mmCIF file of C-alpha atoms in Angstrom:
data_model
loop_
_atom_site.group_PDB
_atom_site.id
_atom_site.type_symbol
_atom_site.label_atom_id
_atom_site.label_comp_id
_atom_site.label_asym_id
_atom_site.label_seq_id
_atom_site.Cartn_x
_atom_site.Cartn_y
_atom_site.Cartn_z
ATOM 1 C CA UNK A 1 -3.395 12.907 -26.687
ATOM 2 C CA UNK A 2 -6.441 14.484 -25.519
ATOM 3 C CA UNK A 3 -5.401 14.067 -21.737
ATOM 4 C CA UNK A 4 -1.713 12.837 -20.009
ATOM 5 C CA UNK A 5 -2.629 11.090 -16.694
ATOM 6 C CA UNK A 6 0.661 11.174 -13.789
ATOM 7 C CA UNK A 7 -0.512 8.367 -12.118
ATOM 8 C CA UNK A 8 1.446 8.837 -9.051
ATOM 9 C CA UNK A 9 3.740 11.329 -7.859
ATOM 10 C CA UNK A 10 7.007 11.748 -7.265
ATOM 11 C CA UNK A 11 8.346 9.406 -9.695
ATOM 12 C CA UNK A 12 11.251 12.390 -10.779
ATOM 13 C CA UNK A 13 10.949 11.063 -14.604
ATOM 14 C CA UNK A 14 7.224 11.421 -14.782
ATOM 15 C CA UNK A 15 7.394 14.524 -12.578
ATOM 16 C CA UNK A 16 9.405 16.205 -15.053
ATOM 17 C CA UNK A 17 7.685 15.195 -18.098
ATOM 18 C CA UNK A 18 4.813 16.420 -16.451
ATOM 19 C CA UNK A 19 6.106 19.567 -14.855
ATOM 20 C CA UNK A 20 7.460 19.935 -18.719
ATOM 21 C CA UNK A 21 4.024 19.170 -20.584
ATOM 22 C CA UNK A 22 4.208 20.019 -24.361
ATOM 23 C CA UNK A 23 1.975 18.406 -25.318
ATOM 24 C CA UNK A 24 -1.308 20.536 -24.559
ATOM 25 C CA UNK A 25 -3.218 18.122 -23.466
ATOM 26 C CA UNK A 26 -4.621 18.467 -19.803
ATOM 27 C CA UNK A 27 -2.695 16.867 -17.185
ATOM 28 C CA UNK A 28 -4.522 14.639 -14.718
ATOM 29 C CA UNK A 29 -2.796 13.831 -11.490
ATOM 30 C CA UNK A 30 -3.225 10.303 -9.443
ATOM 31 C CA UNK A 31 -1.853 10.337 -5.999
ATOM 32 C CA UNK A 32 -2.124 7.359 -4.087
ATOM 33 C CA UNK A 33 0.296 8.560 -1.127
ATOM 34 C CA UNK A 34 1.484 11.676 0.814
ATOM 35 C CA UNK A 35 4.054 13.523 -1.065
ATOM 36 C CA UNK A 36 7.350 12.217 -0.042
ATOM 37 C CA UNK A 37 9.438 14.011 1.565
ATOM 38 C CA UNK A 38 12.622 12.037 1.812
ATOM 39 C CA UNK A 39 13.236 12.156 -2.347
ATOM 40 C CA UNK A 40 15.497 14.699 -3.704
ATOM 41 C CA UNK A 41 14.895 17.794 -3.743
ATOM 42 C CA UNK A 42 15.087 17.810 -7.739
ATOM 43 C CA UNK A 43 12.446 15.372 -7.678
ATOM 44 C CA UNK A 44 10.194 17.630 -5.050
ATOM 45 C CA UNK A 45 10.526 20.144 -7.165
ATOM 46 C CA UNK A 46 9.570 18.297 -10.498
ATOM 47 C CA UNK A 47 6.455 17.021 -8.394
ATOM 48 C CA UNK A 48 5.428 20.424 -7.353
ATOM 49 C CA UNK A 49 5.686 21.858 -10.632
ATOM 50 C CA UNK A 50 3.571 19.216 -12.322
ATOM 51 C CA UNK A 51 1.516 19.683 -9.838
ATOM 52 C CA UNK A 52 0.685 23.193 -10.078
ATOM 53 C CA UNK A 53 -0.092 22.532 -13.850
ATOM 54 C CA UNK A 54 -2.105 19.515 -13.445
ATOM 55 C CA UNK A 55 -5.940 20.467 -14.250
ATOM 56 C CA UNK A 56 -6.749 18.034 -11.809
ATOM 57 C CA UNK A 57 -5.600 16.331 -8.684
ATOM 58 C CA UNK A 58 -6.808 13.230 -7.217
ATOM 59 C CA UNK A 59 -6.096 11.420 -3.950
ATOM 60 C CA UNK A 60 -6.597 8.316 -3.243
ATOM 61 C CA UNK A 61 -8.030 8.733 0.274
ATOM 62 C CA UNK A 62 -9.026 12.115 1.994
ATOM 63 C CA UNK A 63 -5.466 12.403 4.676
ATOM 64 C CA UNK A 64 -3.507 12.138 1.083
ATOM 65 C CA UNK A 65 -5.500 15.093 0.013
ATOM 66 C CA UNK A 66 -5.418 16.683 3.210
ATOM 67 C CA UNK A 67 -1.653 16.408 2.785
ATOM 68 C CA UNK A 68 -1.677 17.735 -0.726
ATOM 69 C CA UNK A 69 -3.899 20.416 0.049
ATOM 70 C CA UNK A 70 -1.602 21.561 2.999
ATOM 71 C CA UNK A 71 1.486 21.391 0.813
ATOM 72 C CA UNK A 72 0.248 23.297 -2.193
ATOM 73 C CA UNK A 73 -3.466 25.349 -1.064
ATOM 74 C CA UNK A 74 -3.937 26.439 -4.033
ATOM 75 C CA UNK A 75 -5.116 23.156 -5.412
ATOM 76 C CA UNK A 76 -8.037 23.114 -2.931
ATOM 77 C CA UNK A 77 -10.449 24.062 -6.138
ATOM 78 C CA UNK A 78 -8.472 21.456 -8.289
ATOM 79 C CA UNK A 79 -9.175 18.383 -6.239
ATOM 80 C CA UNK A 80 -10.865 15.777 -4.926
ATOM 81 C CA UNK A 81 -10.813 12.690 -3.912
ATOM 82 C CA UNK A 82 -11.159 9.399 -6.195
ATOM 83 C CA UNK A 83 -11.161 6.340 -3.447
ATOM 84 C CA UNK A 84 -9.830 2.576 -5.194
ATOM 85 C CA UNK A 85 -13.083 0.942 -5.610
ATOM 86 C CA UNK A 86 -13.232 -3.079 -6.165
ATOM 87 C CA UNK A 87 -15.095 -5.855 -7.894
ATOM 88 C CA UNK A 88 -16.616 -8.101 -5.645
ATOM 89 C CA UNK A 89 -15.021 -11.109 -5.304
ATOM 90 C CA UNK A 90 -16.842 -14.477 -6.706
ATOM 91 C CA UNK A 91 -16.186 -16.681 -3.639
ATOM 92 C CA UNK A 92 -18.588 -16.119 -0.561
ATOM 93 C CA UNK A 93 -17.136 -15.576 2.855
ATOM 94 C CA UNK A 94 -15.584 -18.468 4.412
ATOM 95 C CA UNK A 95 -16.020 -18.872 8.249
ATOM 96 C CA UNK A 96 -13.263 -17.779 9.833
ATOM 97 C CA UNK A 97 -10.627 -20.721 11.143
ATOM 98 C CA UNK A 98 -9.364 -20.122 14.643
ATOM 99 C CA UNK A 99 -7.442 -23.431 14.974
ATOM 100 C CA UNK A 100 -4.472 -22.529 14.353
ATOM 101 C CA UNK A 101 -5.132 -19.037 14.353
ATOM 102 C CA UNK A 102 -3.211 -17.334 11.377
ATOM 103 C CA UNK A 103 -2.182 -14.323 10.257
ATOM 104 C CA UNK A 104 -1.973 -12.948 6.755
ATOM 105 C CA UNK A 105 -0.176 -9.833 5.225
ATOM 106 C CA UNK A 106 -0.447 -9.426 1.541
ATOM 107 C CA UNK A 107 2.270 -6.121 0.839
ATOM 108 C CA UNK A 108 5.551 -5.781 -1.091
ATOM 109 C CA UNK A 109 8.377 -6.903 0.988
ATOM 110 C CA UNK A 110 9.837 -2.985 1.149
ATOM 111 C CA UNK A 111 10.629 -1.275 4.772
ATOM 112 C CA UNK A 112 7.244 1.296 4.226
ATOM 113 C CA UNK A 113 5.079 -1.835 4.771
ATOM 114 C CA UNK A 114 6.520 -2.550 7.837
ATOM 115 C CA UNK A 115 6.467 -6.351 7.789
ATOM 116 C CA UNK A 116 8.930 -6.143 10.314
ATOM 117 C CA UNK A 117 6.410 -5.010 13.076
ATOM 118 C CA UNK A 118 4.609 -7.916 12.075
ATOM 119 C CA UNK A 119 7.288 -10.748 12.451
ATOM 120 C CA UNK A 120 7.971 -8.735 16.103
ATOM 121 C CA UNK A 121 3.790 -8.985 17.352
ATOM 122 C CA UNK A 122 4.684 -12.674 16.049
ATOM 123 C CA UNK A 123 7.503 -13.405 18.324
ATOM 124 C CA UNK A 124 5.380 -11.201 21.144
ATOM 125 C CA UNK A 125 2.406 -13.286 21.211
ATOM 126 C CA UNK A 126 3.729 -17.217 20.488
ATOM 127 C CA UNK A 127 3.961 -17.945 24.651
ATOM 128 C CA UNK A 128 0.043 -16.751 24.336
ATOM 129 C CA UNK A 129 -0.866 -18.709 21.221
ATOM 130 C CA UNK A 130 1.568 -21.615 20.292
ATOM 131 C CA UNK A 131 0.119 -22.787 17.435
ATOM 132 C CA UNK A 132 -0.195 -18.895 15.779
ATOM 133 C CA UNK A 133 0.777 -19.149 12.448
ATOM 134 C CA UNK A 134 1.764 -16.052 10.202
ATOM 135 C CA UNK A 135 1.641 -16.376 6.245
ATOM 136 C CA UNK A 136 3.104 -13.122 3.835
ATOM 137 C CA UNK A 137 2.455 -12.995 0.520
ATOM 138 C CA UNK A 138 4.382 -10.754 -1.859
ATOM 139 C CA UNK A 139 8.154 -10.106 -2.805
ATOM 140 C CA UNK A 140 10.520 -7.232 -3.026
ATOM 141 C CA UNK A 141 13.925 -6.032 -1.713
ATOM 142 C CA UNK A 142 13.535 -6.636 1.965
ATOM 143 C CA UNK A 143 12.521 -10.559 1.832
ATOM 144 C CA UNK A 144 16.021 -11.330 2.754
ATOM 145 C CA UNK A 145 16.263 -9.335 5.799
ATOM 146 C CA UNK A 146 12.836 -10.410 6.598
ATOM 147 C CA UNK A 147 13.449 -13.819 6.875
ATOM 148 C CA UNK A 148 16.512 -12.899 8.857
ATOM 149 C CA UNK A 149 14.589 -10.945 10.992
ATOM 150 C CA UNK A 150 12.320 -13.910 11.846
ATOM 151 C CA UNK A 151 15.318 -16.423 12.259
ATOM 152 C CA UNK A 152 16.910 -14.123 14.583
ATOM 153 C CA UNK A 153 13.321 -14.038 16.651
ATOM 154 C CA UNK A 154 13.364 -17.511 16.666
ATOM 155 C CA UNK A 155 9.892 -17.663 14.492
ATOM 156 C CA UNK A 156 10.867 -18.750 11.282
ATOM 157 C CA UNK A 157 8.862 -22.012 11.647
ATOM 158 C CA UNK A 158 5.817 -19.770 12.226
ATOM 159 C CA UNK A 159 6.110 -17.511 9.006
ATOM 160 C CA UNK A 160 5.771 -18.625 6.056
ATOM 161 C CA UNK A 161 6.963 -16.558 2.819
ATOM 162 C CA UNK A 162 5.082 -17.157 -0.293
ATOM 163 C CA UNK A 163 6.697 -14.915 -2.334
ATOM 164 C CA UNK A 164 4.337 -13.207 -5.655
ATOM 165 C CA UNK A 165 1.083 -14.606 -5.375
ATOM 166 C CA UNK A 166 -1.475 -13.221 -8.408
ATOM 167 C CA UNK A 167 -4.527 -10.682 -7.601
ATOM 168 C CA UNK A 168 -6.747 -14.222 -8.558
ATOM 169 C CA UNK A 169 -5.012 -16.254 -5.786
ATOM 170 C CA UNK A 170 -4.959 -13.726 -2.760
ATOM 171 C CA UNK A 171 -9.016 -14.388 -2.646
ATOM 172 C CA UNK A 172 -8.454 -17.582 -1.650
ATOM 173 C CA UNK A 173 -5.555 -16.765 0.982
ATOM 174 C CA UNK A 174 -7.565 -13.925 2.758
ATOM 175 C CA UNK A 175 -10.526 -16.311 2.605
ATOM 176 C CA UNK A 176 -8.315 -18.977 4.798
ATOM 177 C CA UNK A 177 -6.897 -16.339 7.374
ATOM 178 C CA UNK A 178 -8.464 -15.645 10.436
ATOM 179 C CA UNK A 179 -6.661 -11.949 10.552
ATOM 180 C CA UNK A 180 -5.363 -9.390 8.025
ATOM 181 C CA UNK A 181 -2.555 -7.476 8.924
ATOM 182 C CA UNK A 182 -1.439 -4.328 7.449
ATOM 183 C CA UNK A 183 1.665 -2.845 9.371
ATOM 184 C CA UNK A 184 2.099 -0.040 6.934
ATOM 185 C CA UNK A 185 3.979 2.616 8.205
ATOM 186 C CA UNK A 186 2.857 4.941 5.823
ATOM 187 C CA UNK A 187 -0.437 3.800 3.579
ATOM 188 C CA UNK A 188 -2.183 5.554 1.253
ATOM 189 C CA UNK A 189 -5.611 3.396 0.588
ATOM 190 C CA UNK A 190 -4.878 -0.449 1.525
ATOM 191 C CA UNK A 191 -7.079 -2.177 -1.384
ATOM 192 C CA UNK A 192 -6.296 -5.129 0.659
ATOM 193 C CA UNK A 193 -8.046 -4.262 3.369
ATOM 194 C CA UNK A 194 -10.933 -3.921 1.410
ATOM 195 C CA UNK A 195 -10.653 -6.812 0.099
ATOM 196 C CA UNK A 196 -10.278 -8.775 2.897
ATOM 197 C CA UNK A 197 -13.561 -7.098 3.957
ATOM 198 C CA UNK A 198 -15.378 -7.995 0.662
ATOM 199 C CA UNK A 199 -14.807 -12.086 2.162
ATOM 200 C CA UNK A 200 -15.480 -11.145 5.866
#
């Protein structure tokens, strides 16, 4: 090959086939989150040693880099960052519906997005706004305690799961909500954010 792109970091098997590059080729490295720091320490290891052989580093957002560049200083002249960038959507903005206001979140269902935090603002704020509905799009290992979660709130009749929805349909979803929420707990670059910007 005449380049091997890691395109995210620290997955341990491509850290180590990257840390163990044979193949000549210059390694490019794609972050697009802080390095963890609860993986093992195997796979930290792997990480860092692809790291300090990649010819390049990029970040997907200048705290990621910051991060990087704290962890390992000498890759300060081997970085930069490269920020997600996105087509512009074909539908024009929609005005925004405030009757019944709702909510959308469009994440994997996994504890990092913190989805939870969400379904608690939801139970917080339904004696304000009765009619507040709250609408999640995506799937993953933590729908099940999710839904829990809202049952045991007593909000399950305001959330609505959707499970996967494709990149083509979550146009259409931000362009019915009156609010994105992103309760990350840790986020590297949000592309939905931006696009829920690109529709207003």
């Amino acid at each position: 090959p005449d380049l091997v792109h890691v395109n995210g970091l620290p997955s341990a098997a491509f850290a180590l086939l990257a840390a163990e590059n044979t193949l000549g080729a210059p390694l490019l490295v794609s972050l697009h989150s802080m390095l963890k720091t609860t993986v093992s320490s195997a796979a930290t290891a792997w990480s860092m040693r692809a790291l300090a052989s990649a010819r390049w580093v990029t970040a997907c957002s200048q705290a990621v880099l910051d991060d990087l560049r704290r962890r390992a200083p000498e890759l300060a002249t081997r970085s930069s960052v490269l920020p997600g960038f996105l087509a512009m959507p074909a539908v024009a903005p929609a005005p925004l519906p405030f009757h019944p206001p709702t909510v959308l979140a469009v994440a994997r269902l996994i504890p990092q997005k913190g989805l939870d935090l969400l379904i608690d603002a939801v139970a917080r704020l339904s004696p304000r706004y009765p009619d507040l509905k709250v609408t999640i799009a995506g799937d993953g290992e933590a729908r099940a305690a999710l839904t829990a979660h809202a049952a045991r709130l007593g909000v399950s009749e305001r959330v609505t799961f959707l499970g996967w929805v494709p990149p083509t349909g979550v146009w259409a979803l931000l362009n019915e909500a009156t609010i994105l929420a992103v309760p990350s707990r840790a986020e590297g670059f949000g592309m939905v954010a931006l696009e829920a910007a690109a529709v207003g």
